[in-house]
XYZ file of C-alpha atoms in Angstrom:
176
model
C 60.472 30.914 -36.666
C 63.960 31.372 -36.874
C 66.327 29.013 -39.000
C 67.949 26.445 -36.648
C 71.088 26.966 -38.588
C 74.875 25.723 -37.249
C 77.211 28.425 -36.582
C 78.956 29.461 -39.909
C 82.353 29.781 -40.669
C 83.686 33.524 -40.269
C 85.667 33.947 -43.852
C 87.950 36.999 -43.573
C 90.731 39.052 -45.580
C 93.569 37.555 -43.402
C 91.550 33.946 -43.182
C 94.159 32.946 -46.028
C 93.876 31.363 -49.689
C 91.123 29.499 -50.673
C 91.091 26.689 -53.024
C 89.612 27.065 -56.200
C 88.007 23.943 -57.800
C 87.366 22.392 -61.673
C 83.999 21.493 -61.794
C 85.129 17.885 -61.973
C 86.598 18.136 -58.684
C 83.585 19.767 -57.340
C 81.601 17.309 -58.525
C 83.493 14.277 -56.625
C 84.393 16.231 -53.357
C 80.361 16.870 -53.452
C 79.773 12.670 -53.949
C 82.332 12.096 -51.395
C 80.641 14.523 -49.064
C 76.818 13.210 -50.312
C 78.404 9.003 -49.101
C 79.586 10.379 -45.727
C 75.591 11.792 -45.002
C 72.180 10.226 -44.747
C 70.077 10.843 -47.674
C 69.010 14.648 -48.654
C 71.379 16.208 -45.881
C 73.940 17.888 -48.101
C 70.953 19.113 -50.384
C 69.321 20.384 -47.220
C 72.741 21.861 -45.913
C 72.896 23.538 -49.125
C 69.751 25.031 -48.970
C 70.263 26.180 -45.097
C 73.188 27.929 -46.243
C 71.429 29.576 -49.436
C 68.519 30.549 -47.180
C 71.473 32.098 -44.544
C 73.144 33.958 -46.796
C 69.885 35.569 -48.277
C 68.796 36.685 -45.097
C 72.164 38.159 -44.842
C 72.396 40.351 -47.978
C 68.629 41.376 -47.303
C 67.742 41.293 -44.217
C 64.504 43.240 -44.054
C 63.196 41.539 -47.779
C 59.848 40.150 -46.798
C 59.422 38.742 -50.787
C 62.086 36.784 -52.346
C 61.818 35.396 -56.049
C 63.354 31.876 -56.862
C 64.064 30.599 -60.025
C 64.465 26.780 -59.383
C 65.759 24.222 -62.718
C 64.927 20.669 -62.411
C 68.076 19.558 -61.209
C 70.086 19.288 -57.915
C 70.546 23.297 -58.380
C 66.772 23.630 -58.327
C 66.350 21.300 -55.771
C 68.818 23.521 -53.686
C 66.892 26.641 -54.662
C 63.761 24.719 -53.029
C 65.594 24.101 -49.818
C 66.664 27.450 -49.625
C 62.443 28.362 -49.833
C 61.328 26.266 -47.091
C 64.075 27.424 -44.893
C 62.951 31.071 -45.802
C 59.295 30.495 -45.401
C 59.661 28.798 -42.167
C 62.046 32.331 -41.428
C 58.499 34.189 -42.101
C 59.503 35.773 -45.488
C 56.863 35.221 -48.774
C 58.828 32.975 -51.254
C 57.324 32.031 -54.886
C 59.451 29.624 -56.958
C 59.591 29.209 -60.679
C 59.846 26.051 -61.385
C 61.457 25.415 -64.240
C 62.445 22.244 -66.456
C 60.828 18.725 -66.686
C 59.477 17.402 -63.735
C 60.058 13.861 -64.720
C 64.060 14.482 -64.989
C 64.318 15.878 -61.166
C 66.332 13.795 -59.013
C 64.699 12.115 -55.629
C 66.548 14.664 -53.729
C 65.274 18.277 -55.651
C 61.715 16.242 -55.602
C 61.858 15.904 -51.759
C 62.510 19.285 -51.170
C 60.422 20.446 -53.770
C 57.815 18.680 -51.417
C 58.954 20.164 -48.242
C 58.793 23.670 -49.655
C 55.189 23.170 -50.916
C 54.243 21.464 -47.960
C 55.316 24.396 -46.326
C 53.611 27.030 -48.483
C 56.043 28.363 -50.553
C 54.057 29.232 -53.777
C 55.043 27.551 -56.904
C 54.587 28.452 -60.901
C 55.428 27.420 -63.798
C 55.666 30.726 -65.881
C 57.895 33.688 -65.550
C 55.988 36.189 -63.711
C 55.338 39.701 -65.758
C 54.778 41.792 -62.940
C 57.234 40.481 -59.795
C 58.167 42.250 -56.992
C 60.231 40.982 -55.007
C 63.215 41.920 -52.321
C 65.519 39.920 -53.173
C 66.148 36.889 -56.551
C 67.610 33.669 -56.296
C 69.494 31.775 -59.682
C 68.936 27.761 -58.912
C 68.284 27.430 -62.774
C 71.789 25.520 -63.989
C 74.135 23.865 -61.982
C 77.614 23.373 -61.772
C 79.379 22.713 -64.781
C 76.134 23.339 -67.190
C 77.145 25.454 -69.632
C 74.044 25.685 -72.245
C 72.579 28.556 -73.897
C 68.974 29.171 -72.090
C 66.065 28.987 -74.003
C 62.544 29.583 -73.664
C 61.785 29.467 -69.654
C 64.997 29.031 -68.658
C 65.842 32.373 -70.885
C 62.702 34.306 -69.778
C 63.374 33.939 -65.885
C 66.737 34.667 -66.121
C 66.335 37.562 -68.043
C 63.913 39.018 -65.373
C 66.642 37.803 -62.526
C 69.656 39.889 -64.545
C 66.737 43.021 -64.769
C 65.954 42.844 -60.968
C 67.084 46.111 -59.613
C 67.495 44.220 -55.682
C 70.107 41.780 -54.720
C 70.470 38.718 -56.322
C 72.204 35.502 -55.567
C 73.327 32.723 -57.383
C 73.527 28.958 -56.203
C 76.905 27.608 -57.205
C 76.992 29.912 -59.533
C 75.090 32.192 -61.942
C 73.587 30.283 -64.316
C 75.396 29.403 -67.735
C 78.924 30.681 -66.287
C 81.624 28.422 -67.047
C 83.474 27.464 -63.954
C 86.289 25.898 -65.420
């Protein structure tokens, strides 16, 4: 089944300058955007955009692995998994972090992914074979040292040979 997507905005080398925002400014923009939408809409849009980019990066890729944290960045990953599964891809998620700390939107996206048949694990696979990997672990402005399963997932992500995509920005990168 094809993704039901809106027409993408084309970005070319002559599109002009695009503004860069601090983590705080980005959060304010997200808060304003979320207030103007129905609940869960912003995460669904982020997941759809991530899925669209994933399909562009690996158009023939069938096996996709997503490392997803317990916050909204993980929710974007769960939503992307839902969209990619609907597009006929084999999707496997490593769900990291404390599920009790998962925001309502992220929990709803996880439930959508599970209902679509996405394989959800709570461990980092030892023998992972994938055509594309997605980092949806830490979100915008989250700067901390990864430990335990978080570190294991990010080490695996960084050593995979195929295309890799990060939601928002690579986990642990200081956006400011």
